[in-house]
mmCIF file of C-alpha atoms in Angstrom:
data_model
loop_
_atom_site.group_PDB
_atom_site.id
_atom_site.type_symbol
_atom_site.label_atom_id
_atom_site.label_comp_id
_atom_site.label_asym_id
_atom_site.label_seq_id
_atom_site.Cartn_x
_atom_site.Cartn_y
_atom_site.Cartn_z
ATOM 1 C CA UNK A 1 -16.736 -59.931 22.793
ATOM 2 C CA UNK A 2 -19.871 -58.148 21.587
ATOM 3 C CA UNK A 3 -19.772 -55.846 24.578
ATOM 4 C CA UNK A 4 -16.240 -54.789 23.624
ATOM 5 C CA UNK A 5 -17.281 -54.053 20.027
ATOM 6 C CA UNK A 6 -20.221 -51.887 21.035
ATOM 7 C CA UNK A 7 -18.254 -49.973 23.619
ATOM 8 C CA UNK A 8 -17.955 -46.343 22.323
ATOM 9 C CA UNK A 9 -15.079 -45.582 24.685
ATOM 10 C CA UNK A 10 -11.463 -45.940 23.511
ATOM 11 C CA UNK A 11 -9.554 -49.108 24.052
ATOM 12 C CA UNK A 12 -7.760 -47.775 27.135
ATOM 13 C CA UNK A 13 -10.032 -47.333 30.145
ATOM 14 C CA UNK A 14 -9.259 -44.953 32.966
ATOM 15 C CA UNK A 15 -10.198 -45.381 36.541
ATOM 16 C CA UNK A 16 -10.856 -42.449 38.816
ATOM 17 C CA UNK A 17 -9.292 -42.568 42.190
ATOM 18 C CA UNK A 18 -11.622 -41.199 44.797
ATOM 19 C CA UNK A 19 -8.732 -39.856 46.804
ATOM 20 C CA UNK A 20 -7.756 -37.544 43.905
ATOM 21 C CA UNK A 21 -4.080 -38.536 43.967
ATOM 22 C CA UNK A 22 -2.152 -40.133 41.119
ATOM 23 C CA UNK A 23 0.466 -42.744 41.904
ATOM 24 C CA UNK A 24 4.060 -41.701 41.324
ATOM 25 C CA UNK A 25 4.575 -44.474 38.774
ATOM 26 C CA UNK A 26 1.705 -43.206 36.570
ATOM 27 C CA UNK A 27 2.669 -39.554 36.579
ATOM 28 C CA UNK A 28 3.831 -38.248 33.196
ATOM 29 C CA UNK A 29 5.518 -35.000 32.282
ATOM 30 C CA UNK A 30 3.008 -32.992 30.130
ATOM 31 C CA UNK A 31 5.836 -30.979 28.609
ATOM 32 C CA UNK A 32 7.524 -32.086 25.361
ATOM 33 C CA UNK A 33 10.380 -34.477 25.330
ATOM 34 C CA UNK A 34 12.985 -31.682 25.495
ATOM 35 C CA UNK A 35 12.383 -29.663 28.636
ATOM 36 C CA UNK A 36 14.144 -26.335 29.157
ATOM 37 C CA UNK A 37 15.203 -24.885 32.439
ATOM 38 C CA UNK A 38 12.952 -21.885 33.017
ATOM 39 C CA UNK A 39 15.240 -20.506 35.708
ATOM 40 C CA UNK A 40 18.255 -20.163 33.423
ATOM 41 C CA UNK A 41 19.476 -16.648 32.619
ATOM 42 C CA UNK A 42 18.767 -15.251 29.150
ATOM 43 C CA UNK A 43 21.220 -13.251 27.064
ATOM 44 C CA UNK A 44 19.858 -11.190 24.119
ATOM 45 C CA UNK A 45 21.684 -11.502 20.822
ATOM 46 C CA UNK A 46 23.953 -8.670 19.832
ATOM 47 C CA UNK A 47 23.333 -6.835 16.559
ATOM 48 C CA UNK A 48 26.499 -8.290 15.057
ATOM 49 C CA UNK A 49 25.411 -11.828 15.945
ATOM 50 C CA UNK A 50 22.047 -11.322 14.287
ATOM 51 C CA UNK A 51 23.650 -10.323 10.996
ATOM 52 C CA UNK A 52 26.244 -13.111 10.836
ATOM 53 C CA UNK A 53 24.204 -15.032 8.314
ATOM 54 C CA UNK A 54 24.702 -13.590 4.805
ATOM 55 C CA UNK A 55 21.006 -13.954 3.960
ATOM 56 C CA UNK A 56 19.984 -11.832 6.960
ATOM 57 C CA UNK A 57 22.565 -9.200 6.089
ATOM 58 C CA UNK A 58 21.283 -9.089 2.511
ATOM 59 C CA UNK A 59 17.700 -8.608 3.703
ATOM 60 C CA UNK A 60 18.696 -5.768 6.027
ATOM 61 C CA UNK A 61 20.701 -4.130 3.246
ATOM 62 C CA UNK A 62 17.762 -4.378 0.854
ATOM 63 C CA UNK A 63 15.434 -2.732 3.378
ATOM 64 C CA UNK A 64 17.795 0.178 3.967
ATOM 65 C CA UNK A 65 17.286 3.434 2.130
ATOM 66 C CA UNK A 66 19.178 3.616 -1.186
ATOM 67 C CA UNK A 67 22.455 5.460 -1.373
ATOM 68 C CA UNK A 68 22.340 8.947 -2.745
ATOM 69 C CA UNK A 69 24.064 9.408 -6.083
ATOM 70 C CA UNK A 70 24.573 13.149 -6.151
ATOM 71 C CA UNK A 71 27.538 13.826 -8.358
ATOM 72 C CA UNK A 72 27.358 11.308 -11.196
ATOM 73 C CA UNK A 73 24.556 12.811 -13.259
ATOM 74 C CA UNK A 74 25.534 16.342 -12.252
ATOM 75 C CA UNK A 75 29.105 15.832 -13.472
ATOM 76 C CA UNK A 76 27.838 14.343 -16.728
ATOM 77 C CA UNK A 77 25.519 17.286 -17.388
ATOM 78 C CA UNK A 78 28.110 19.903 -16.463
ATOM 79 C CA UNK A 79 30.762 18.214 -18.604
ATOM 80 C CA UNK A 80 28.403 17.983 -21.572
ATOM 81 C CA UNK A 81 27.532 21.662 -21.294
ATOM 82 C CA UNK A 82 31.176 22.664 -20.993
ATOM 83 C CA UNK A 83 32.400 20.567 -23.912
ATOM 84 C CA UNK A 84 29.464 21.665 -26.044
ATOM 85 C CA UNK A 85 30.232 25.306 -25.307
ATOM 86 C CA UNK A 86 33.911 24.824 -26.223
ATOM 87 C CA UNK A 87 32.996 23.056 -29.451
ATOM 88 C CA UNK A 88 30.453 25.719 -30.421
ATOM 89 C CA UNK A 89 32.899 28.488 -29.559
ATOM 90 C CA UNK A 90 35.632 26.932 -31.695
ATOM 91 C CA UNK A 91 33.232 26.474 -34.588
ATOM 92 C CA UNK A 92 32.085 30.090 -34.293
ATOM 93 C CA UNK A 93 35.687 31.330 -34.296
ATOM 94 C CA UNK A 94 36.566 29.220 -37.353
ATOM 95 C CA UNK A 95 33.412 30.377 -39.154
ATOM 96 C CA UNK A 96 34.232 34.023 -38.477
ATOM 97 C CA UNK A 97 37.716 33.566 -39.957
ATOM 98 C CA UNK A 98 36.502 31.650 -43.013
ATOM 99 C CA UNK A 99 33.385 33.702 -43.672
ATOM 100 C CA UNK A 100 31.022 30.757 -43.224
ATOM 101 C CA UNK A 101 28.077 32.682 -41.770
ATOM 102 C CA UNK A 102 25.710 29.714 -41.774
ATOM 103 C CA UNK A 103 28.004 27.712 -39.524
ATOM 104 C CA UNK A 104 28.470 30.805 -37.368
ATOM 105 C CA UNK A 105 24.701 31.217 -37.005
ATOM 106 C CA UNK A 106 24.333 27.592 -35.992
ATOM 107 C CA UNK A 107 27.143 28.004 -33.469
ATOM 108 C CA UNK A 108 25.448 31.055 -31.951
ATOM 109 C CA UNK A 109 22.189 29.133 -31.727
ATOM 110 C CA UNK A 110 23.924 26.206 -30.024
ATOM 111 C CA UNK A 111 25.628 28.576 -27.569
ATOM 112 C CA UNK A 112 22.281 30.134 -26.692
ATOM 113 C CA UNK A 113 20.759 26.688 -26.143
ATOM 114 C CA UNK A 114 23.678 25.683 -23.924
ATOM 115 C CA UNK A 115 23.366 28.922 -21.962
ATOM 116 C CA UNK A 116 19.676 28.254 -21.379
ATOM 117 C CA UNK A 117 20.494 24.699 -20.311
ATOM 118 C CA UNK A 118 23.154 25.913 -17.877
ATOM 119 C CA UNK A 119 20.700 28.452 -16.473
ATOM 120 C CA UNK A 120 18.041 25.774 -16.014
ATOM 121 C CA UNK A 121 20.578 23.474 -14.357
ATOM 122 C CA UNK A 122 21.622 26.242 -11.981
ATOM 123 C CA UNK A 123 18.009 26.926 -11.028
ATOM 124 C CA UNK A 124 17.407 23.234 -10.384
ATOM 125 C CA UNK A 125 20.464 23.059 -8.131
ATOM 126 C CA UNK A 126 19.339 26.170 -6.258
ATOM 127 C CA UNK A 127 15.861 24.712 -5.705
ATOM 128 C CA UNK A 128 17.329 21.430 -4.519
ATOM 129 C CA UNK A 129 19.497 23.386 -2.108
ATOM 130 C CA UNK A 130 16.433 25.180 -0.738
ATOM 131 C CA UNK A 131 14.639 21.853 -0.332
ATOM 132 C CA UNK A 132 17.575 20.402 1.611
ATOM 133 C CA UNK A 133 17.766 23.557 3.716
ATOM 134 C CA UNK A 134 14.051 23.206 4.398
ATOM 135 C CA UNK A 135 14.661 19.663 5.658
ATOM 136 C CA UNK A 136 17.501 20.802 7.927
ATOM 137 C CA UNK A 137 15.366 23.631 9.323
ATOM 138 C CA UNK A 138 12.562 21.183 10.005
ATOM 139 C CA UNK A 139 14.948 18.986 11.974
ATOM 140 C CA UNK A 140 16.119 21.977 13.997
ATOM 141 C CA UNK A 141 12.563 23.092 14.710
ATOM 142 C CA UNK A 142 11.705 19.648 16.072
ATOM 143 C CA UNK A 143 13.849 20.481 19.107
ATOM 144 C CA UNK A 144 12.351 23.941 19.600
ATOM 145 C CA UNK A 145 10.637 22.955 22.865
ATOM 146 C CA UNK A 146 13.994 22.457 24.614
ATOM 147 C CA UNK A 147 15.666 25.550 23.105
ATOM 148 C CA UNK A 148 16.697 28.587 25.125
ATOM 149 C CA UNK A 149 14.867 31.900 24.533
ATOM 150 C CA UNK A 150 17.745 33.249 22.418
ATOM 151 C CA UNK A 151 17.992 30.060 20.362
ATOM 152 C CA UNK A 152 14.208 29.973 19.922
ATOM 153 C CA UNK A 153 14.215 33.531 18.562
ATOM 154 C CA UNK A 154 17.030 32.590 16.169
ATOM 155 C CA UNK A 155 14.972 29.666 14.877
ATOM 156 C CA UNK A 156 11.990 31.993 14.492
ATOM 157 C CA UNK A 157 14.103 34.252 12.260
ATOM 158 C CA UNK A 158 15.128 31.230 10.196
ATOM 159 C CA UNK A 159 11.473 30.254 9.826
ATOM 160 C CA UNK A 160 10.557 33.772 8.715
ATOM 161 C CA UNK A 161 13.277 33.624 6.072
ATOM 162 C CA UNK A 162 12.061 30.209 4.903
ATOM 163 C CA UNK A 163 8.500 31.496 4.520
ATOM 164 C CA UNK A 164 9.814 34.551 2.601
ATOM 165 C CA UNK A 165 8.143 37.044 4.934
ATOM 166 C CA UNK A 166 9.290 40.640 5.168
ATOM 167 C CA UNK A 167 9.921 42.136 8.576
ATOM 168 C CA UNK A 168 6.884 44.379 8.194
ATOM 169 C CA UNK A 169 4.584 41.486 7.276
ATOM 170 C CA UNK A 170 1.449 41.498 9.493
ATOM 171 C CA UNK A 171 1.947 37.880 10.564
ATOM 172 C CA UNK A 172 5.539 38.506 11.629
ATOM 173 C CA UNK A 173 4.623 41.737 13.379
ATOM 174 C CA UNK A 174 1.865 39.897 15.237
ATOM 175 C CA UNK A 175 4.411 37.352 16.431
ATOM 176 C CA UNK A 176 6.842 40.053 17.569
ATOM 177 C CA UNK A 177 4.136 41.925 19.464
ATOM 178 C CA UNK A 178 3.095 38.741 21.295
ATOM 179 C CA UNK A 179 6.604 37.419 21.958
ATOM 180 C CA UNK A 180 8.380 38.333 25.187
ATOM 181 C CA UNK A 181 12.012 37.897 26.123
ATOM 182 C CA UNK A 182 11.169 35.414 28.894
ATOM 183 C CA UNK A 183 9.262 33.035 26.591
ATOM 184 C CA UNK A 184 10.874 29.628 26.404
ATOM 185 C CA UNK A 185 11.022 27.308 23.409
ATOM 186 C CA UNK A 186 7.599 25.743 23.946
ATOM 187 C CA UNK A 187 5.859 29.116 24.178
ATOM 188 C CA UNK A 188 7.752 30.408 21.154
ATOM 189 C CA UNK A 189 6.654 27.325 19.225
ATOM 190 C CA UNK A 190 3.009 28.015 20.061
ATOM 191 C CA UNK A 191 3.313 31.652 18.997
ATOM 192 C CA UNK A 192 5.006 30.721 15.716
ATOM 193 C CA UNK A 193 2.344 28.153 14.937
ATOM 194 C CA UNK A 194 -0.469 30.589 15.754
ATOM 195 C CA UNK A 195 0.799 33.691 13.959
ATOM 196 C CA UNK A 196 2.837 32.303 11.039
ATOM 197 C CA UNK A 197 1.568 28.822 10.221
ATOM 198 C CA UNK A 198 -2.103 28.598 11.188
ATOM 199 C CA UNK A 199 -3.207 30.977 8.370
ATOM 200 C CA UNK A 200 -1.242 28.888 5.877
ATOM 201 C CA UNK A 201 -2.605 25.669 7.360
ATOM 202 C CA UNK A 202 -6.174 26.851 6.797
ATOM 203 C CA UNK A 203 -5.410 27.795 3.208
ATOM 204 C CA UNK A 204 -3.615 24.478 2.635
ATOM 205 C CA UNK A 205 -6.547 22.497 3.998
ATOM 206 C CA UNK A 206 -8.986 24.396 1.765
ATOM 207 C CA UNK A 207 -6.687 23.769 -1.188
ATOM 208 C CA UNK A 208 -6.502 20.019 -0.519
ATOM 209 C CA UNK A 209 -10.275 19.810 -0.038
ATOM 210 C CA UNK A 210 -11.057 21.770 -3.203
ATOM 211 C CA UNK A 211 -8.564 20.071 -5.507
ATOM 212 C CA UNK A 212 -9.300 16.542 -4.283
ATOM 213 C CA UNK A 213 -13.022 17.217 -4.741
ATOM 214 C CA UNK A 214 -12.448 18.581 -8.236
ATOM 215 C CA UNK A 215 -10.342 15.533 -9.085
ATOM 216 C CA UNK A 216 -13.082 13.211 -7.841
ATOM 217 C CA UNK A 217 -15.717 15.011 -9.932
ATOM 218 C CA UNK A 218 -13.528 14.968 -13.050
ATOM 219 C CA UNK A 219 -12.961 11.235 -12.688
ATOM 220 C CA UNK A 220 -16.675 10.653 -12.062
ATOM 221 C CA UNK A 221 -17.743 12.429 -15.251
ATOM 222 C CA UNK A 222 -14.842 11.351 -17.482
ATOM 223 C CA UNK A 223 -15.695 8.425 -19.803
ATOM 224 C CA UNK A 224 -12.094 7.445 -20.642
ATOM 225 C CA UNK A 225 -9.657 5.710 -18.291
ATOM 226 C CA UNK A 226 -6.616 7.223 -20.014
ATOM 227 C CA UNK A 227 -8.054 10.700 -19.512
ATOM 228 C CA UNK A 228 -8.671 9.840 -15.848
ATOM 229 C CA UNK A 229 -5.038 8.885 -15.333
ATOM 230 C CA UNK A 230 -3.769 12.049 -17.026
ATOM 231 C CA UNK A 231 -6.108 14.258 -14.984
ATOM 232 C CA UNK A 232 -5.147 12.631 -11.688
ATOM 233 C CA UNK A 233 -1.402 12.906 -12.385
ATOM 234 C CA UNK A 234 -1.653 16.521 -13.541
ATOM 235 C CA UNK A 235 -3.794 17.694 -10.623
ATOM 236 C CA UNK A 236 -1.751 15.835 -8.004
ATOM 237 C CA UNK A 237 1.465 17.447 -9.240
ATOM 238 C CA UNK A 238 -0.249 20.843 -9.257
ATOM 239 C CA UNK A 239 -1.443 20.226 -5.689
ATOM 240 C CA UNK A 240 2.095 19.433 -4.532
ATOM 241 C CA UNK A 241 3.434 22.602 -6.196
ATOM 242 C CA UNK A 242 0.822 24.863 -4.597
ATOM 243 C CA UNK A 243 1.278 23.379 -1.143
ATOM 244 C CA UNK A 244 5.037 23.812 -1.427
ATOM 245 C CA UNK A 245 4.642 27.471 -2.434
ATOM 246 C CA UNK A 246 2.426 28.097 0.592
ATOM 247 C CA UNK A 247 5.331 27.173 2.867
ATOM 248 C CA UNK A 248 8.034 29.004 0.936
ATOM 249 C CA UNK A 249 9.295 26.265 -1.395
ATOM 250 C CA UNK A 250 9.717 26.698 -5.147
ATOM 251 C CA UNK A 251 9.952 23.310 -6.820
ATOM 252 C CA UNK A 252 11.785 22.448 -9.995
ATOM 253 C CA UNK A 253 11.820 19.148 -11.851
ATOM 254 C CA UNK A 254 14.383 17.437 -9.624
ATOM 255 C CA UNK A 255 13.118 18.929 -6.355
ATOM 256 C CA UNK A 256 9.527 18.048 -7.279
ATOM 257 C CA UNK A 257 10.587 14.479 -7.985
ATOM 258 C CA UNK A 258 12.454 14.253 -4.695
ATOM 259 C CA UNK A 259 9.535 15.654 -2.718
ATOM 260 C CA UNK A 260 7.080 13.395 -4.531
ATOM 261 C CA UNK A 261 9.249 10.382 -3.742
ATOM 262 C CA UNK A 262 9.429 11.428 -0.073
ATOM 263 C CA UNK A 263 5.644 11.794 0.055
ATOM 264 C CA UNK A 264 5.111 8.340 -1.446
ATOM 265 C CA UNK A 265 7.701 6.848 0.924
ATOM 266 C CA UNK A 266 5.925 8.478 3.866
ATOM 267 C CA UNK A 267 2.557 7.200 2.659
ATOM 268 C CA UNK A 268 3.857 3.663 2.197
ATOM 269 C CA UNK A 269 5.591 3.461 5.577
ATOM 270 C CA UNK A 270 3.122 5.424 7.689
ATOM 271 C CA UNK A 271 2.939 4.673 11.391
ATOM 272 C CA UNK A 272 1.048 1.545 12.352
ATOM 273 C CA UNK A 273 -1.004 3.383 14.967
ATOM 274 C CA UNK A 274 -2.147 5.949 12.414
ATOM 275 C CA UNK A 275 -3.060 3.264 9.894
ATOM 276 C CA UNK A 276 -5.008 1.389 12.571
ATOM 277 C CA UNK A 277 -6.917 4.515 13.537
ATOM 278 C CA UNK A 278 -7.810 5.127 9.877
ATOM 279 C CA UNK A 279 -8.955 1.548 9.259
ATOM 280 C CA UNK A 280 -12.430 2.148 10.659
ATOM 281 C CA UNK A 281 -12.745 5.327 8.605
ATOM 282 C CA UNK A 282 -11.808 3.386 5.470
ATOM 283 C CA UNK A 283 -14.684 1.002 6.198
ATOM 284 C CA UNK A 284 -16.948 4.018 6.519
ATOM 285 C CA UNK A 285 -15.734 5.339 3.175
ATOM 286 C CA UNK A 286 -16.526 2.004 1.519
ATOM 287 C CA UNK A 287 -20.003 2.152 3.022
ATOM 288 C CA UNK A 288 -20.505 5.665 1.683
ATOM 289 C CA UNK A 289 -19.110 4.757 -1.726
ATOM 290 C CA UNK A 290 -21.559 1.868 -1.915
ATOM 291 C CA UNK A 291 -24.423 4.349 -1.892
ATOM 292 C CA UNK A 292 -23.098 6.070 -5.018
ATOM 293 C CA UNK A 293 -23.047 4.928 -8.610
ATOM 294 C CA UNK A 294 -20.078 3.054 -10.038
ATOM 295 C CA UNK A 295 -18.460 6.129 -11.619
ATOM 296 C CA UNK A 296 -19.087 8.306 -8.581
ATOM 297 C CA UNK A 297 -17.698 5.602 -6.305
ATOM 298 C CA UNK A 298 -14.583 5.429 -8.455
ATOM 299 C CA UNK A 299 -14.292 9.200 -8.287
ATOM 300 C CA UNK A 300 -14.577 9.093 -4.520
ATOM 301 C CA UNK A 301 -11.778 6.543 -4.283
ATOM 302 C CA UNK A 302 -9.482 8.649 -6.473
ATOM 303 C CA UNK A 303 -10.463 11.784 -4.557
ATOM 304 C CA UNK A 304 -9.575 10.138 -1.244
ATOM 305 C CA UNK A 305 -6.204 9.096 -2.674
ATOM 306 C CA UNK A 306 -5.541 12.671 -3.838
ATOM 307 C CA UNK A 307 -6.619 14.032 -0.454
ATOM 308 C CA UNK A 308 -4.270 11.674 1.357
ATOM 309 C CA UNK A 309 -1.432 12.637 -0.973
ATOM 310 C CA UNK A 310 -2.155 16.308 -0.275
ATOM 311 C CA UNK A 311 -2.226 15.821 3.497
ATOM 312 C CA UNK A 312 1.072 13.931 3.411
ATOM 313 C CA UNK A 313 2.607 16.709 1.340
ATOM 314 C CA UNK A 314 1.230 19.230 3.816
ATOM 315 C CA UNK A 315 2.910 17.425 6.696
ATOM 316 C CA UNK A 316 6.244 17.222 4.906
ATOM 317 C CA UNK A 317 6.348 20.792 3.585
ATOM 318 C CA UNK A 318 5.193 22.443 6.826
ATOM 319 C CA UNK A 319 8.397 23.674 8.484
ATOM 320 C CA UNK A 320 7.120 23.164 12.036
ATOM 321 C CA UNK A 321 5.812 19.627 12.581
ATOM 322 C CA UNK A 322 2.196 19.290 13.618
ATOM 323 C CA UNK A 323 1.123 18.294 17.093
ATOM 324 C CA UNK A 324 -0.822 15.046 17.140
ATOM 325 C CA UNK A 325 -4.079 16.802 17.967
ATOM 326 C CA UNK A 326 -3.618 19.534 15.360
ATOM 327 C CA UNK A 327 -2.622 17.397 12.376
ATOM 328 C CA UNK A 328 -5.309 17.296 9.654
ATOM 329 C CA UNK A 329 -6.733 13.859 8.955
ATOM 330 C CA UNK A 330 -8.356 12.228 5.982
ATOM 331 C CA UNK A 331 -11.546 11.737 8.010
ATOM 332 C CA UNK A 332 -12.022 15.518 8.056
ATOM 333 C CA UNK A 333 -12.234 15.611 4.250
ATOM 334 C CA UNK A 334 -14.144 12.386 3.627
ATOM 335 C CA UNK A 335 -17.586 13.759 4.425
ATOM 336 C CA UNK A 336 -17.031 16.899 2.323
ATOM 337 C CA UNK A 337 -15.975 14.778 -0.636
ATOM 338 C CA UNK A 338 -18.990 12.492 -0.334
ATOM 339 C CA UNK A 339 -21.370 15.458 -0.106
ATOM 340 C CA UNK A 340 -19.975 16.964 -3.325
ATOM 341 C CA UNK A 341 -20.359 13.709 -5.235
ATOM 342 C CA UNK A 342 -23.834 13.175 -3.808
ATOM 343 C CA UNK A 343 -24.925 16.623 -4.963
ATOM 344 C CA UNK A 344 -23.471 15.880 -8.403
ATOM 345 C CA UNK A 345 -25.553 12.709 -8.696
ATOM 346 C CA UNK A 346 -28.693 14.499 -7.556
ATOM 347 C CA UNK A 347 -28.203 17.269 -10.117
ATOM 348 C CA UNK A 348 -27.622 14.925 -13.086
ATOM 349 C CA UNK A 349 -31.284 13.764 -13.492
ATOM 350 C CA UNK A 350 -32.452 17.392 -13.550
ATOM 351 C CA UNK A 351 -30.285 18.222 -16.573
#
């Protein structure tokens, strides 16, 4: 009895058979109680079967991109301008007949304001049209590698028109002198990138580096959080405008909002491979920021965010998509940003 109490082994004892075989009566299936036939054929679910459940359909609908409401607000604005113009015109006519010059002056002023509003609305619609045309041209240029020589030259003309280059522009003349009639789409793409876009890419990269560095320094030396937010918003919008002008886009209020929304959407849903490749660089940036003061580290974080916003805008506004090896990365600007903030901290004790 005492031997059983002091036995550290469990209550069930096992005996080892020297032969290494287990009797058929003691064999147990190690699989769970419900065993599946592994040799049975499998049939993948169809897309319609996956969405039969209303909850799944609602989730898929919520993840889809929102529907575009193009004509509702436009019709409201156009109708308001038209009715306002008719009302002001009728008031002006009645004032001219009755000799009420004050009402006539107010009517003229209202007509001028409505004319300015209609002009601004027309410019916004024209800029939105150019932005949509830019997107369509970008989609066409994505298939430039498979285009015939004649089609490739036609796309090159469309790109020249998008960049607002004259036919005697040095960059366009350099492309024409290097282009031959036997060049296929891939070769034409390389020539377009080298002669038309590489100079603008260099200027765009310098612009992103300079403005993100300036934003980081302004945040580092600013004592007020509200001022920081205003500076970051103002400089980021200015950065988007300048990058768009480099590639032939003139942004208005609506087109700027649409482009800004596209940039944020692209930043939020970036490719998983790209985010994984940047993860190690983000750890490096945290290590570098730890060597700075609190304000300078905050400035570096805001500067990196502005730089990433600028690079995303650069990728979206560039008519010809980047090759994977040529695309600018945030790691190229991180060291420059850290060096500027480090120099700023070293100069502060001397002042």
